[in-house]
mmCIF file of C-alpha atoms in Angstrom:
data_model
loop_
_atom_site.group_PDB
_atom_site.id
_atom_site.type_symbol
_atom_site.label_atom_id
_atom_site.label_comp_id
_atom_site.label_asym_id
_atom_site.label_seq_id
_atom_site.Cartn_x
_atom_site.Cartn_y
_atom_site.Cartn_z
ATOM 1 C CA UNK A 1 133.127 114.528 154.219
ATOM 2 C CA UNK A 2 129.541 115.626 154.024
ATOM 3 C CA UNK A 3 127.699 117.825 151.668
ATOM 4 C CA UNK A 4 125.295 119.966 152.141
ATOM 5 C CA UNK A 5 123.171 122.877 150.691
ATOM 6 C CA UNK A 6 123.949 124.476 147.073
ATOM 7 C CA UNK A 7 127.224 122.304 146.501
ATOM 8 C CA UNK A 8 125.579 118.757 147.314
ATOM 9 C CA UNK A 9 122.880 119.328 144.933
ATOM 10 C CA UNK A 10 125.107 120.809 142.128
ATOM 11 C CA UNK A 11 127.122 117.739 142.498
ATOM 12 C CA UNK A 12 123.802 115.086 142.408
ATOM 13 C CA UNK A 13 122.882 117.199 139.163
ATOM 14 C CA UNK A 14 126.068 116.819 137.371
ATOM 15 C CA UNK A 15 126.328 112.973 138.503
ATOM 16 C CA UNK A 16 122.849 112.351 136.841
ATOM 17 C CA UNK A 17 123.862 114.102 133.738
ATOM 18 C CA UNK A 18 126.934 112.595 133.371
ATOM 19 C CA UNK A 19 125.345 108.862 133.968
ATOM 20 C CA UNK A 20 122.185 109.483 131.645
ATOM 21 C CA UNK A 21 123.690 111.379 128.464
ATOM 22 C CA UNK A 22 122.237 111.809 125.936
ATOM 23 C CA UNK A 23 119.545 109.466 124.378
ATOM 24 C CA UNK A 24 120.584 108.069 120.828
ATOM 25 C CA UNK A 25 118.716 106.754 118.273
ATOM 26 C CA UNK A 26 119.969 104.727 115.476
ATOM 27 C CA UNK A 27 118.784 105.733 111.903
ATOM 28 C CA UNK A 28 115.224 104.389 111.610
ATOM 29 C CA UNK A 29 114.570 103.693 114.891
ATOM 30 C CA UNK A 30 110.537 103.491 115.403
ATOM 31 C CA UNK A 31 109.925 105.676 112.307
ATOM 32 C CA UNK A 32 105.785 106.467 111.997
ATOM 33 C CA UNK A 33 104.101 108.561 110.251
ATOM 34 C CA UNK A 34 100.254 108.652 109.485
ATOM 35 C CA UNK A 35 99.264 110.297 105.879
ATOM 36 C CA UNK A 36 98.089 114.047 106.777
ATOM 37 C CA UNK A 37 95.619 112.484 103.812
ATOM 38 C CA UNK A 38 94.503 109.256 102.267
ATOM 39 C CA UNK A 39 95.940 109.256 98.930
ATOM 40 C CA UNK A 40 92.474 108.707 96.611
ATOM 41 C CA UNK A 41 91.998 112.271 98.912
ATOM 42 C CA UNK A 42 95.042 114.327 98.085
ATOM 43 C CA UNK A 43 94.402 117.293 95.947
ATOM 44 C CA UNK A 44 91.336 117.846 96.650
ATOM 45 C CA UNK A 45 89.700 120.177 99.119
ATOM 46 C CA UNK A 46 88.818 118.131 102.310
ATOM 47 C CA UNK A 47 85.944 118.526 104.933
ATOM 48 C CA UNK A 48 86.232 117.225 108.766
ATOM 49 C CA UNK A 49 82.350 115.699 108.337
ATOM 50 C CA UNK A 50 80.145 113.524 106.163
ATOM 51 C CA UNK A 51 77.557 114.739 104.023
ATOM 52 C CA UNK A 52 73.993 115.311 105.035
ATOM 53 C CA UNK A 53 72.796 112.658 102.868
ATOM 54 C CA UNK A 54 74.741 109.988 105.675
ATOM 55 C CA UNK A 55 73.760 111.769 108.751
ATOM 56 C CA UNK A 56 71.337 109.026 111.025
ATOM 57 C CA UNK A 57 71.220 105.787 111.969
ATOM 58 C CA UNK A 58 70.838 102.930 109.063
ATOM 59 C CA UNK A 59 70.496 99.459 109.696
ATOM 60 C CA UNK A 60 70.068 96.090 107.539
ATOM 61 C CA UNK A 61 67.118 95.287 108.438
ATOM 62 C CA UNK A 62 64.235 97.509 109.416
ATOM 63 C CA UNK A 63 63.280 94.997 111.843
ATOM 64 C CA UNK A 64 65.871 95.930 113.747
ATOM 65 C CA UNK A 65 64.625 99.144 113.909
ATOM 66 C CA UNK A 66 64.556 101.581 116.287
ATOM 67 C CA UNK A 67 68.692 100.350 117.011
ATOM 68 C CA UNK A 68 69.770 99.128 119.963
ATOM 69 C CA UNK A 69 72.421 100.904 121.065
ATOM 70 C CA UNK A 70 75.010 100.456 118.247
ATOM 71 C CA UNK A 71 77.960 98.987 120.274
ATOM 72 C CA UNK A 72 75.582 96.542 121.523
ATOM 73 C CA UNK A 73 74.188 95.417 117.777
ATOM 74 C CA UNK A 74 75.698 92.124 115.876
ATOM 75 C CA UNK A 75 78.296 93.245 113.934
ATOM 76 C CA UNK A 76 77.501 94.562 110.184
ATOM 77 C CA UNK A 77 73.857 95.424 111.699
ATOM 78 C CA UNK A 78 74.291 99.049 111.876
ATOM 79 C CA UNK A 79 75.917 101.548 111.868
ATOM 80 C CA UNK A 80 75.288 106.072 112.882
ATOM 81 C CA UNK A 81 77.057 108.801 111.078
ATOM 82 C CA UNK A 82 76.775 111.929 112.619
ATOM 83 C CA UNK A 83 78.910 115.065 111.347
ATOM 84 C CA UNK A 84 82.630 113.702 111.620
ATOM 85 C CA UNK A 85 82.064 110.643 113.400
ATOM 86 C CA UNK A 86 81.155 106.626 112.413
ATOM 87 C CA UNK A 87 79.981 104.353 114.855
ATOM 88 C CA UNK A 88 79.761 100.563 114.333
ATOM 89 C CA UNK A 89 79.720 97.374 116.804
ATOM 90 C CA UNK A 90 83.433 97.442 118.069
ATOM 91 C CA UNK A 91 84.558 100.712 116.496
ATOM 92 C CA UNK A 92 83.992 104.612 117.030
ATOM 93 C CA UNK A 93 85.538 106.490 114.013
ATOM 94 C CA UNK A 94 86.391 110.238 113.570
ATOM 95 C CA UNK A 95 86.713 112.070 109.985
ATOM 96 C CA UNK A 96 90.258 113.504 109.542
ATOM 97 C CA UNK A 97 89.803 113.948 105.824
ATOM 98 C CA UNK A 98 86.417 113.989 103.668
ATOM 99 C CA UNK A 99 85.692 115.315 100.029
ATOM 100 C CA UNK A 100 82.998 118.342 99.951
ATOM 101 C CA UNK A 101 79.906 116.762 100.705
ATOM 102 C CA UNK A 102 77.645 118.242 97.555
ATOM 103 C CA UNK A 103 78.527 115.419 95.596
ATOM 104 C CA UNK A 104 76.650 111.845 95.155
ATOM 105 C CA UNK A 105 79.517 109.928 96.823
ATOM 106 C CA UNK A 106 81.612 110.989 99.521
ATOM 107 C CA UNK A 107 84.990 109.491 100.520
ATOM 108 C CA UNK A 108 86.181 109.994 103.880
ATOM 109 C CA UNK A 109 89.663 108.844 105.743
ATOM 110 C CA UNK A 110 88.669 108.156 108.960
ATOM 111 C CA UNK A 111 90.651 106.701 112.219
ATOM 112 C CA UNK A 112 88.741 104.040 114.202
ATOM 113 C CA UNK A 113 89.298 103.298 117.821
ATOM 114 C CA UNK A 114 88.290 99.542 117.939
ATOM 115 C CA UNK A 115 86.743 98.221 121.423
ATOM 116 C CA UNK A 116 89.775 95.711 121.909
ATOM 117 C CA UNK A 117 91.802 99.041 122.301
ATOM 118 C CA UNK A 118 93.614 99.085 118.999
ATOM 119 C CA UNK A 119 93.343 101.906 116.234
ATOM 120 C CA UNK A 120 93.014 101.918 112.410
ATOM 121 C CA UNK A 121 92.916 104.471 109.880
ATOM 122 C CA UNK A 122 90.565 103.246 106.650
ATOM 123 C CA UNK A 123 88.956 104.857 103.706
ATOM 124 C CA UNK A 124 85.455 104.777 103.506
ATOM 125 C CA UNK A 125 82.879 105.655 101.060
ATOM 126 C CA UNK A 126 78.989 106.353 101.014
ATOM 127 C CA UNK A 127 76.422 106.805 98.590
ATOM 128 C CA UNK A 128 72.832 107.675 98.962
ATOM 129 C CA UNK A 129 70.818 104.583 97.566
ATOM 130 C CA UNK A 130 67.019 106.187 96.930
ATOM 131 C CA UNK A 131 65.338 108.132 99.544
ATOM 132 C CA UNK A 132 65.499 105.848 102.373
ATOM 133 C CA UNK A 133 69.323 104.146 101.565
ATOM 134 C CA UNK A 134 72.829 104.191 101.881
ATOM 135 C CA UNK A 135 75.699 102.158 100.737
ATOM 136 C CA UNK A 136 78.620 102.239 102.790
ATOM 137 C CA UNK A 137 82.212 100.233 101.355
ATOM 138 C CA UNK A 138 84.987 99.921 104.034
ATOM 139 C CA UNK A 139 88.373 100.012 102.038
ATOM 140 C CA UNK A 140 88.335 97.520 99.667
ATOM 141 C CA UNK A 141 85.336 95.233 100.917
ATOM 142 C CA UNK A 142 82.085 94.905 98.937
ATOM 143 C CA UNK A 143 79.814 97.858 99.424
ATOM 144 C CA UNK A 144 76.854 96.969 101.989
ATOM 145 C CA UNK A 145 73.559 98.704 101.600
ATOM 146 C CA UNK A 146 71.979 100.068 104.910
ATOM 147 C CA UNK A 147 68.259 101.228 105.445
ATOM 148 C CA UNK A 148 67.723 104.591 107.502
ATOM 149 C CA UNK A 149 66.265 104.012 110.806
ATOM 150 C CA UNK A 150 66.505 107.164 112.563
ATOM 151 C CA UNK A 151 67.704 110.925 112.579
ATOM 152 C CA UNK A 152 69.974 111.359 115.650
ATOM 153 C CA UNK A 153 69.279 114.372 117.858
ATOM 154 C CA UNK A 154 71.628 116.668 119.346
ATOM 155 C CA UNK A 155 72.149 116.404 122.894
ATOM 156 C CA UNK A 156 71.213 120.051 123.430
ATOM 157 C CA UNK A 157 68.245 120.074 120.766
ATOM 158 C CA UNK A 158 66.386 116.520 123.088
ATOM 159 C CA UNK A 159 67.013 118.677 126.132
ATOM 160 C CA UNK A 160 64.703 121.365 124.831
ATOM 161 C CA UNK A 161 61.868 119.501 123.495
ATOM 162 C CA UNK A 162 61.245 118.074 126.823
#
């Protein structure tokens, strides 16, 4: 007996519905949640950038100054902030949680994409150190004091000065 038309394919449709079911999961299965905040950040009212005092590229050592391109520096060497985003030698890093900037030092939760493909989410905090410094602590590491190289430029601002 052959089918064909409406009937053959109401019959393939209840056959795969019957053989796959339902999908059950036992009680904990792959639970994962991320923090909405970093829990030195809860309570307080959160920004999505760092402060103004951060925004540029810093570096170690001023010899090494103007930066290669970051990804390409020796790790530790330097580092650019620019509005809601970190960049260091095998990491790119976006703000999801930041106090006000206004303040001296700024905490921000940020989530890294590292270069080997993996992703963490850290706490990190700056602090303006003089005119021309900042002091950056990842977590719970000693803080490390950078030296401002450059101001980044907007994409769009570059295009118009030339």
């Amino acid at each position: 007996m052959r089918l064909n038309g409406f009937k053959g394919r109401a019959l393939l449709a209840a056959l795969f519905v019957l053989v796959g079911g339902p999908a059950l999961a036992g009680k904990g299965d792959l639970i994962f949640q991320v923090p909405k905040a970093a829990p030195l950040l809860q309570g307080r009212t959160l920004d999505l950038r760092f402060a103004d005092f951060a925004q540029g590229i810093w570096v170690r050592d001023l010899e090494q100054c103007p930066a290669p391109q970051i990804d390409r520096s020796p790790p530790g060497s330097a580092l650019a902030i620019y509005r809601g985003l970190l960049e260091t030698p095998g990491r790119i890093c976006q703000v999801y949680g930041a106090e006000k900037s206004g303040i001296r030092t700024q905490r921000a939760a940020i989530n890294c994409q590292l270069t080997d493909g993996a992703e963490v989410i850290e706490l990190v905090t700056v602090q303006p150190r003089g005119s021309k410094g900042l002091l950056v602590q990842e977590g719970e590491k000693p803080p490390v004091h950078f030296r401002f190289c450059e101001k980044i430029v907007p994409i769009l601002q570059s295009a118009h000065s030339r």
